[in-house]
XYZ file of C-alpha atoms in Angstrom:
595
model
C -26.232 -13.947 42.701
C -29.607 -12.163 42.754
C -28.078 -9.103 41.109
C -26.538 -11.255 38.389
C -29.885 -12.986 37.848
C -31.648 -9.610 37.470
C -28.945 -8.388 35.073
C -29.298 -11.519 32.939
C -33.052 -11.050 32.815
C -32.820 -7.492 31.514
C -29.500 -7.832 29.674
C -30.926 -6.833 26.273
C -32.446 -3.651 27.730
C -29.134 -2.811 29.425
C -27.247 -3.367 26.150
C -29.734 -1.166 24.306
C -29.273 1.547 26.927
C -25.484 1.298 26.635
C -25.784 1.492 22.866
C -27.959 4.624 23.142
C -25.527 6.301 25.565
C -22.556 5.510 23.310
C -24.420 6.867 20.303
C -25.282 10.145 22.064
C -21.695 10.525 23.239
C -20.523 9.869 19.660
C -22.817 12.612 18.348
C -21.756 15.040 21.074
C -17.991 14.469 20.983
C -17.638 14.477 17.174
C -20.253 17.238 16.637
C -22.354 15.038 14.311
C -25.879 15.850 13.174
C -28.381 14.628 15.792
C -30.600 12.850 13.289
C -33.181 10.604 15.014
C -32.987 8.005 12.222
C -29.210 7.733 12.606
C -29.545 7.584 16.391
C -31.943 4.631 16.212
C -29.903 2.804 13.527
C -26.587 3.194 15.340
C -28.148 2.246 18.668
C -29.593 -0.934 17.133
C -26.218 -1.775 15.579
C -24.357 -1.255 18.865
C -26.959 -3.299 20.761
C -26.483 -6.108 18.228
C -22.672 -5.932 18.581
C -22.831 -6.026 22.401
C -25.197 -9.000 22.357
C -23.165 -10.740 19.668
C -19.978 -10.304 21.701
C -21.669 -11.462 24.945
C -22.901 -14.663 23.316
C -19.667 -15.559 21.538
C -16.927 -14.647 24.023
C -15.776 -16.963 26.782
C -13.004 -15.533 28.947
C -12.036 -19.020 30.149
C -11.043 -19.986 26.588
C -7.468 -19.055 25.597
C -8.410 -17.837 22.109
C -11.014 -15.524 23.647
C -8.414 -14.101 26.015
C -6.055 -13.569 23.066
C -8.840 -11.784 21.241
C -9.532 -9.458 24.182
C -5.858 -8.616 24.792
C -4.636 -8.246 21.214
C -7.784 -6.476 20.058
C -7.445 -4.074 22.960
C -3.888 -3.171 21.959
C -4.764 -2.863 18.271
C -7.829 -0.743 19.008
C -5.710 1.765 20.953
C -3.595 2.449 17.857
C -6.509 2.561 15.436
C -8.569 4.824 17.717
C -5.651 7.216 18.156
C -5.230 7.281 14.388
C -8.899 8.211 13.997
C -8.535 10.951 16.630
C -5.397 12.259 14.941
C -7.247 12.536 11.638
C -9.761 14.891 13.213
C -6.903 17.266 14.035
C -5.617 17.625 10.457
C -7.624 19.899 8.178
C -7.288 18.416 4.687
C -9.069 20.414 1.978
C -8.487 17.918 -0.845
C -5.736 19.969 -2.517
C -2.361 18.254 -2.907
C -0.741 21.725 -3.048
C -2.352 22.810 0.261
C -0.383 25.538 2.061
C 0.307 25.754 5.787
C -2.417 27.659 7.656
C -1.261 28.501 11.179
C -3.621 27.125 13.805
C -5.893 25.525 11.233
C -3.821 22.864 9.433
C -2.998 20.991 12.667
C -5.439 21.773 15.473
C -4.602 21.439 19.150
C -5.749 18.664 21.469
C -8.434 19.491 24.021
C -10.080 17.767 27.009
C -12.982 16.554 24.853
C -10.501 14.522 22.795
C -10.294 12.061 25.704
C -14.006 11.403 25.222
C -13.553 11.131 21.443
C -10.801 8.577 21.904
C -12.885 6.565 24.384
C -15.893 6.438 22.046
C -13.773 5.549 19.023
C -12.082 2.824 21.082
C -15.372 1.170 22.049
C -16.716 1.239 18.502
C -13.445 -0.067 17.007
C -13.108 -2.818 19.610
C -16.673 -4.066 19.105
C -16.420 -3.865 15.307
C -13.156 -5.820 15.164
C -14.477 -8.489 17.584
C -17.588 -8.943 15.426
C -15.561 -9.269 12.229
C -13.216 -11.775 13.881
C -16.118 -13.988 14.950
C -17.561 -13.810 11.429
C -14.192 -14.916 10.012
C -14.077 -17.804 12.456
C -17.634 -18.924 11.495
C -16.711 -18.813 7.801
C -13.551 -20.833 8.494
C -15.344 -23.469 10.586
C -18.236 -23.955 8.184
C -15.988 -24.190 5.110
C -18.037 -21.507 3.359
C -15.119 -20.461 1.154
C -12.871 -23.526 1.080
C -13.735 -27.050 -0.035
C -13.217 -29.702 2.639
C -11.163 -31.810 0.265
C -8.923 -30.142 -2.263
C -9.090 -31.843 -5.662
C -5.727 -32.632 -7.235
C -5.370 -30.849 -10.601
C -3.080 -32.287 -13.225
C -0.482 -30.201 -15.057
C -2.522 -29.927 -18.264
C -5.562 -28.642 -16.423
C -3.452 -26.132 -14.526
C -2.311 -24.618 -17.845
C -5.903 -24.599 -19.022
C -7.262 -22.796 -15.993
C -4.359 -20.318 -16.034
C -5.005 -19.560 -19.738
C -8.728 -19.021 -19.102
C -8.285 -16.729 -16.078
C -5.431 -14.768 -17.661
C -7.172 -14.585 -21.027
C -10.398 -13.120 -19.587
C -8.439 -10.439 -17.697
C -6.263 -9.649 -20.744
C -9.312 -9.236 -23.013
C -10.821 -6.602 -20.705
C -7.529 -4.748 -20.355
C -6.916 -4.782 -24.131
C -10.381 -3.327 -24.728
C -9.427 -0.586 -22.259
C -6.195 -0.057 -24.231
C -8.199 0.409 -27.450
C -10.203 3.156 -25.722
C -7.057 4.840 -24.355
C -4.678 3.989 -27.197
C -1.635 3.916 -27.066
C -1.556 3.956 -23.270
C -0.694 6.485 -20.584
C 2.509 8.541 -20.691
C 3.482 10.861 -17.833
C 6.390 13.111 -16.900
C 8.227 10.138 -15.360
C 7.657 8.134 -18.548
C 9.093 10.935 -20.730
C 12.117 11.148 -18.480
C 12.932 7.494 -19.209
C 12.208 8.001 -22.926
C 14.545 11.024 -23.139
C 17.294 9.031 -21.436
C 16.921 6.267 -24.002
C 17.027 8.765 -26.845
C 20.181 10.342 -25.404
C 18.693 13.791 -24.857
C 18.803 13.404 -21.044
C 21.609 12.175 -18.818
C 21.314 8.594 -17.519
C 20.073 8.619 -13.946
C 18.865 6.011 -11.470
C 16.245 8.428 -10.163
C 13.919 6.323 -12.307
C 15.565 2.863 -12.108
C 17.943 2.365 -15.006
C 16.724 -1.220 -15.515
C 13.190 0.083 -16.084
C 14.507 2.771 -18.425
C 16.231 0.104 -20.520
C 13.000 -1.925 -20.564
C 11.133 1.133 -21.858
C 13.979 1.580 -24.336
C 13.041 -1.657 -26.162
C 9.719 -0.129 -27.196
C 11.179 3.341 -27.801
C 13.626 1.685 -30.242
C 10.767 -0.078 -32.060
C 8.804 3.174 -32.275
C 11.913 4.980 -33.522
C 12.498 2.380 -36.242
C 8.873 2.679 -37.368
C 8.994 6.458 -37.067
C 5.899 6.247 -34.870
C 6.329 6.389 -31.086
C 2.596 5.715 -30.609
C 3.214 2.158 -31.813
C 6.134 1.780 -29.425
C 4.024 2.981 -26.488
C 1.149 0.696 -27.539
C 3.480 -2.324 -27.649
C 4.751 -1.409 -24.197
C 1.150 -1.262 -22.914
C 0.275 -4.547 -24.536
C 3.361 -6.258 -23.067
C 2.557 -4.927 -19.607
C -1.055 -6.095 -19.967
C 0.083 -9.631 -20.812
C 2.511 -9.702 -17.877
C -0.079 -8.362 -15.400
C -2.945 -10.536 -16.599
C -0.623 -13.566 -16.542
C 0.282 -13.023 -12.881
C -3.285 -12.216 -11.828
C -4.486 -15.317 -13.695
C -1.857 -17.331 -11.841
C -3.144 -15.908 -8.552
C -6.696 -17.118 -9.259
C -5.331 -20.528 -10.231
C -3.286 -20.474 -6.996
C -6.488 -19.875 -5.008
C -8.117 -22.796 -6.805
C -5.190 -25.025 -5.830
C -5.714 -23.938 -2.211
C -9.296 -25.216 -2.348
C -11.148 -21.950 -2.731
C -14.637 -22.589 -4.142
C -15.412 -21.629 -7.741
C -17.879 -18.844 -6.874
C -15.136 -16.990 -4.950
C -12.699 -17.469 -7.818
C -15.283 -15.740 -10.028
C -15.626 -12.937 -7.466
C -11.842 -12.518 -7.507
C -11.900 -12.384 -11.299
C -14.620 -9.715 -11.120
C -12.481 -7.811 -8.657
C -9.678 -7.471 -11.207
C -11.893 -6.624 -14.201
C -14.945 -4.950 -12.649
C -13.088 -1.781 -11.635
C -11.071 -0.038 -14.340
C -8.393 0.971 -11.832
C -6.463 -2.232 -12.612
C -6.854 -1.744 -16.358
C -5.682 1.852 -15.915
C -2.520 0.731 -14.165
C -1.977 -1.988 -16.780
C -1.487 0.622 -19.537
C 0.519 3.185 -17.465
C 4.135 3.701 -18.424
C 5.173 3.715 -14.770
C 7.573 1.390 -12.992
C 5.115 0.930 -10.146
C 2.539 -1.471 -11.688
C 5.189 -4.067 -12.511
C 7.179 -3.531 -9.306
C 4.053 -3.983 -7.173
C 2.919 -6.937 -9.279
C 6.187 -8.852 -8.672
C 6.052 -7.954 -4.985
C 2.560 -9.492 -4.921
C 3.904 -12.638 -6.604
C 6.557 -12.740 -3.861
C 3.734 -12.942 -1.290
C 2.339 -16.070 -2.949
C 5.791 -17.654 -2.890
C 6.167 -16.879 0.820
C 2.800 -18.542 1.534
C 3.967 -21.660 -0.342
C 7.162 -21.788 1.708
C 5.261 -21.544 4.992
C 2.573 -24.038 3.979
C 5.208 -26.597 2.920
C 7.196 -25.981 6.148
C 10.202 -25.018 4.055
C 10.129 -28.021 1.716
C 9.512 -25.779 -1.293
C 13.057 -24.477 -0.819
C 14.320 -27.855 -2.098
C 12.567 -27.376 -5.425
C 15.073 -26.007 -8.029
C 12.300 -24.376 -10.124
C 10.830 -22.686 -7.044
C 14.273 -21.452 -5.915
C 14.924 -20.036 -9.380
C 11.621 -18.140 -9.298
C 12.565 -16.564 -5.925
C 15.979 -15.479 -7.266
C 14.349 -14.012 -10.365
C 11.885 -12.086 -8.188
C 14.803 -10.772 -6.153
C 16.285 -9.176 -9.272
C 12.976 -7.848 -10.590
C 11.956 -6.239 -7.295
C 15.448 -4.817 -6.661
C 15.851 -3.264 -10.107
C 12.337 -1.936 -10.680
C 12.366 0.454 -7.762
C 15.167 1.850 -5.618
C 13.623 0.761 -2.319
C 13.225 -2.818 -3.590
C 16.706 -3.881 -2.477
C 15.884 -3.162 1.184
C 12.666 -5.163 0.962
C 14.255 -8.308 -0.476
C 17.201 -8.150 1.918
C 14.896 -8.071 4.947
C 12.703 -10.825 3.505
C 15.839 -12.876 2.777
C 17.011 -12.485 6.361
C 13.640 -13.545 7.794
C 13.416 -16.624 5.513
C 16.965 -17.553 6.529
C 16.129 -17.256 10.249
C 12.851 -19.200 9.954
C 14.141 -21.973 7.642
C 17.859 -22.094 8.406
C 17.636 -25.885 8.707
C 16.051 -26.216 5.288
C 17.768 -26.171 1.902
C 21.347 -24.904 2.289
C 21.470 -24.545 -1.502
C 18.600 -22.007 -1.459
C 20.106 -20.035 1.400
C 23.506 -19.839 -0.345
C 21.923 -19.001 -3.715
C 19.715 -16.337 -2.169
C 22.687 -14.691 -0.408
C 24.767 -14.760 -3.604
C 21.924 -13.134 -5.577
C 21.633 -10.337 -2.984
C 25.384 -9.737 -3.072
C 25.338 -9.531 -6.891
C 22.501 -7.008 -6.777
C 24.350 -4.842 -4.227
C 27.538 -4.931 -6.322
C 25.672 -3.899 -9.484
C 23.749 -1.074 -7.791
C 26.841 0.102 -5.898
C 30.291 -0.202 -7.504
C 29.080 -0.919 -11.074
C 26.675 2.037 -11.123
C 29.512 4.244 -9.839
C 31.835 3.081 -12.597
C 29.103 3.814 -15.189
C 28.464 7.193 -13.515
C 24.808 6.329 -12.937
C 23.702 8.428 -9.986
C 20.653 8.359 -7.700
C 19.505 11.879 -6.690
C 19.697 12.607 -2.922
C 16.649 14.836 -2.612
C 14.290 11.880 -3.262
C 15.432 9.971 -0.152
C 15.513 13.162 1.935
C 11.932 14.189 1.173
C 10.637 13.933 4.754
C 13.624 15.697 6.433
C 13.317 18.481 3.802
C 9.620 18.887 4.674
C 10.359 18.913 8.399
C 12.962 21.678 7.950
C 10.605 23.641 5.694
C 7.759 23.368 8.245
C 10.061 24.510 11.057
C 11.245 27.505 9.021
C 7.649 28.331 8.097
C 6.560 28.514 11.744
C 9.762 30.375 12.755
C 11.090 27.485 14.807
C 14.456 27.479 16.620
C 17.237 26.951 14.048
C 20.839 28.120 14.623
C 22.100 30.949 12.436
C 24.951 28.865 11.043
C 22.413 26.129 10.145
C 20.259 28.742 8.410
C 23.270 29.841 6.378
C 23.803 26.251 5.260
C 20.107 25.846 4.347
C 20.311 29.138 2.450
C 22.877 27.538 0.106
C 20.348 24.789 -0.755
C 17.451 27.246 -1.144
C 17.004 30.850 -0.013
C 15.276 30.919 3.384
C 12.278 32.901 2.075
C 11.859 30.370 -0.731
C 11.772 27.599 1.859
C 8.786 29.322 3.427
C 7.060 30.418 0.206
C 7.437 27.035 -1.548
C 6.458 24.812 1.357
C 3.339 22.729 0.767
C 2.313 20.466 3.583
C 1.699 17.327 1.495
C 4.251 17.648 -1.298
C 8.038 18.091 -1.326
C 8.121 18.679 -5.124
C 7.277 22.366 -4.646
C 10.638 22.747 -2.896
C 12.908 20.439 -4.902
C 11.517 21.796 -8.203
C 11.997 25.428 -7.121
C 14.241 27.129 -9.687
C 16.597 28.230 -6.866
C 16.884 24.733 -5.324
C 20.531 23.534 -5.566
C 20.245 19.785 -5.852
C 23.976 19.380 -6.610
C 24.941 21.199 -3.380
C 22.564 18.968 -1.389
C 24.010 15.815 -3.013
C 27.563 16.910 -2.207
C 26.716 17.863 1.368
C 24.141 15.215 2.264
C 25.724 14.368 5.636
C 25.944 18.048 6.566
C 22.239 18.446 5.817
C 21.463 15.478 8.083
C 23.525 17.131 10.843
C 21.524 20.379 10.425
C 18.322 18.338 10.538
C 19.478 16.634 13.747
C 20.456 19.966 15.266
C 16.875 21.174 14.853
C 15.279 17.982 16.172
C 15.657 18.696 19.870
C 14.327 22.260 19.826
C 11.597 21.610 17.245
C 10.392 18.095 18.062
C 6.640 18.955 17.944
C 7.132 20.711 14.576
C 9.034 17.729 13.175
C 6.248 15.367 14.286
C 3.537 17.541 12.756
C 5.459 17.867 9.476
C 5.957 14.089 9.387
C 2.280 13.325 9.990
C 1.288 15.761 7.238
C 3.845 14.428 4.750
C 2.681 10.830 5.300
C -0.979 11.647 5.871
C -2.497 9.636 3.032
C -0.532 6.481 3.943
C -1.939 6.114 7.491
C -5.259 7.990 7.528
C -8.528 6.162 6.869
C -10.832 7.126 4.048
C -8.633 9.908 2.620
C -7.230 9.992 -0.899
C -6.147 12.385 -3.604
C -5.974 12.203 -7.422
C -2.197 12.746 -7.314
C -0.547 9.417 -8.266
C -3.931 7.701 -7.842
C -5.605 6.898 -11.155
C -4.603 8.601 -14.400
C -4.904 7.566 -18.062
C -3.686 10.719 -19.752
C -0.685 11.684 -21.919
C 1.372 14.731 -21.060
C 2.274 17.220 -23.773
C 5.355 16.102 -25.685
C 7.322 16.666 -28.892
C 7.400 13.023 -29.913
C 3.918 12.933 -31.414
C 2.539 10.655 -28.717
C -1.154 11.375 -28.426
C -4.320 9.642 -27.317
C -6.820 8.115 -29.750
C -10.055 6.271 -28.924
C -9.937 3.415 -31.419
C -13.268 1.987 -30.262
C -15.061 5.246 -30.996
C -13.181 5.777 -34.258
C -14.131 2.389 -35.723
C -17.489 1.663 -34.048
C -18.846 5.065 -32.983
C -19.263 3.818 -29.374
C -18.173 6.217 -26.646
C -16.968 4.237 -23.628
C -15.023 7.015 -21.926
C -17.221 6.831 -18.802
C -15.766 3.387 -18.143
C -12.213 4.726 -18.291
C -12.782 8.002 -16.414
C -14.753 6.806 -13.370
C -12.154 4.485 -11.792
C -12.039 4.617 -8.023
C -10.455 2.639 -5.204
C -9.726 2.668 -1.486
C -7.083 5.030 -0.223
C -3.587 3.832 0.764
C -4.250 4.374 4.492
C -7.454 2.332 4.419
C -5.659 -0.510 2.666
C -2.801 -0.619 5.167
C -5.197 -0.818 8.108
C -6.956 -3.778 6.408
C -3.478 -5.384 6.194
C -2.904 -4.741 9.929
C -6.314 -6.228 10.710
C -5.483 -9.388 8.754
C -2.227 -9.712 10.691
C -4.107 -9.206 13.990
C -6.519 -12.053 13.178
C -3.615 -14.350 12.313
C -1.976 -13.719 15.709
C -5.271 -14.258 17.529
C -5.713 -17.559 15.666
C -2.141 -18.642 16.656
C -1.096 -18.609 13.017
C 1.438 -15.804 13.440
C 3.975 -17.404 11.063
C 1.647 -16.597 8.152
C 2.141 -12.877 8.812
C 5.414 -13.360 6.876
C 3.190 -13.434 3.767
C 2.218 -9.815 4.532
C 5.863 -8.683 4.856
C 6.325 -7.435 1.245
C 3.366 -5.069 1.685
C 4.412 -4.001 5.163
C 8.065 -3.391 4.237
C 7.074 -1.398 1.159
C 4.741 0.723 3.298
C 7.463 1.291 5.880
C 9.932 2.382 3.196
C 7.334 4.882 1.944
C 6.743 6.119 5.506
C 10.481 6.788 5.724
C 11.051 8.541 2.405
C 7.830 9.512 0.643
C 7.973 12.639 -1.551
C 4.203 13.095 -1.395
C 1.462 12.368 1.153
C -0.896 10.694 -1.343
C -0.016 8.210 -4.053
C -1.758 4.873 -4.468
C 0.782 3.841 -7.108
C 3.548 3.721 -4.498
C 1.728 0.975 -2.584
C -0.391 -0.542 -5.358
C 0.645 -4.010 -4.197
C -1.998 -3.518 -1.484
C -4.618 -3.315 -4.248
C -3.331 -6.391 -6.081
C -3.120 -8.350 -2.813
C -6.386 -7.245 -1.211
C -8.186 -10.576 -1.912
C -5.231 -12.486 -0.462
C -5.022 -10.184 2.561
C -8.743 -10.686 3.308
C -8.612 -14.483 2.736
C -5.385 -15.146 4.594
C -6.919 -15.590 8.093
C -9.411 -18.041 6.512
C -7.047 -20.165 4.423
C -4.030 -20.231 6.781
C -3.598 -23.752 8.095
C -3.962 -24.542 11.808
C -0.935 -26.872 11.718
C 1.393 -23.883 11.532
C 1.736 -22.711 15.134
């Protein structure tokens, strides 16, 4: 008892000493600059965190025990991720080549210390954030205590205001970057519509037909710039309409006006959203509808399944099924898994919804399977085999153990030396776009390629793991990003006369290009860890059912981690950007009644 009394008396000094020791270990293990200012600042921060945790945690309370246990598990994964990042040497070039011994460095004894330090810092940081979230929730800082009922007329008014403000900003952006952004993928769809390229589901055929509406208008007017501009304007109206609905949705959940304004600023204050709104890519719309799906899932959970009895609501879910499934090829897997989970959780709810949902999924499968085969609409194999191709290329590049007969097979796809010369650690395109790459042979012998890949797995397991971590690097690492598939508002060279014109500068003399060229955002890996953190808080709060809301983001990310063609591309997971305010607010607005 006397020892405990002494410890309590000098607890602040002990915490400060612990903070100083952790800081020095951090500097030593990660080879950071030993700057006295940083040492003092970090020590003060750690002392504060230790004291904050000591004052707020009570091991006798169940929620505190859940925090300790779940946070401990989560911190292990996040700390290992941080440690793993230190082993990969990323020079910022998407076309980075393999450098033996440098690209992926070996683990050493000091890495145990690095992991330990990272674990302590992560654990304390997460605990502090969790307590802050709980304080905000308890004091109703963000939500009103009583949610005011809004009539139907006012709902339309608020939606029009929110959507209108967003649309105005995006349209101004369009005037600066008129007629929009057209890339290689965009031209591929345009050429298919014009009949100069074979129809292919590599870029979903539904999206190609959607683009075709505006190509047809441009063709009739003998000006494809107008067609592209109308496409951009249509996409702006769709995106601003959904984002305006989201802000209205937050208002209906009782979020205070000031935070609605902050959310509005989030969507218009950074030109990344305006940039995506005028891109002729399938991804902005696909991710937008996936985000809308998240709001629908929240409504189902909040109503305890009663929303599934609403015919209008059910119709909106079925419509979203079709939009998500036909706008990107991995969409079908996402909606099937979501459909299964809704069915399991609410099997006693509306039988009509469950039957309708199942029928819609069957129709989608029949269209994308038998009907596409009848119409001879094919989906290239090399896109879904991106990661196995990279793993084989890495193994060949480091002279791994591959049977001679397997090498002969691989040689039919691409000469062995080309496998080695073309391999880039973050990008499969350098292989599949090699002039000697036989995509038809791969498509016809897809199962044989998988067998060859499996044959090499046992003897080259470390090489396969390294190649996988490199190929998915940007989707799990924190703070890393690349311009490839990130933010772009250009137009590729083309023979259709599509070119960029700054209408604002032409008619007013104002040059606003800095606004359009300086867009920035968090990397994909950072965003996914924020999503995981939100899910962690929900489980600690005993509101685990609300993690279903995060499923569209999680399933999309998992599909990318299985078959990404490139290690960096924000556009593949842009739903995380749309949904970031919801992801952050979810542990605060999720209702306690759902346990």
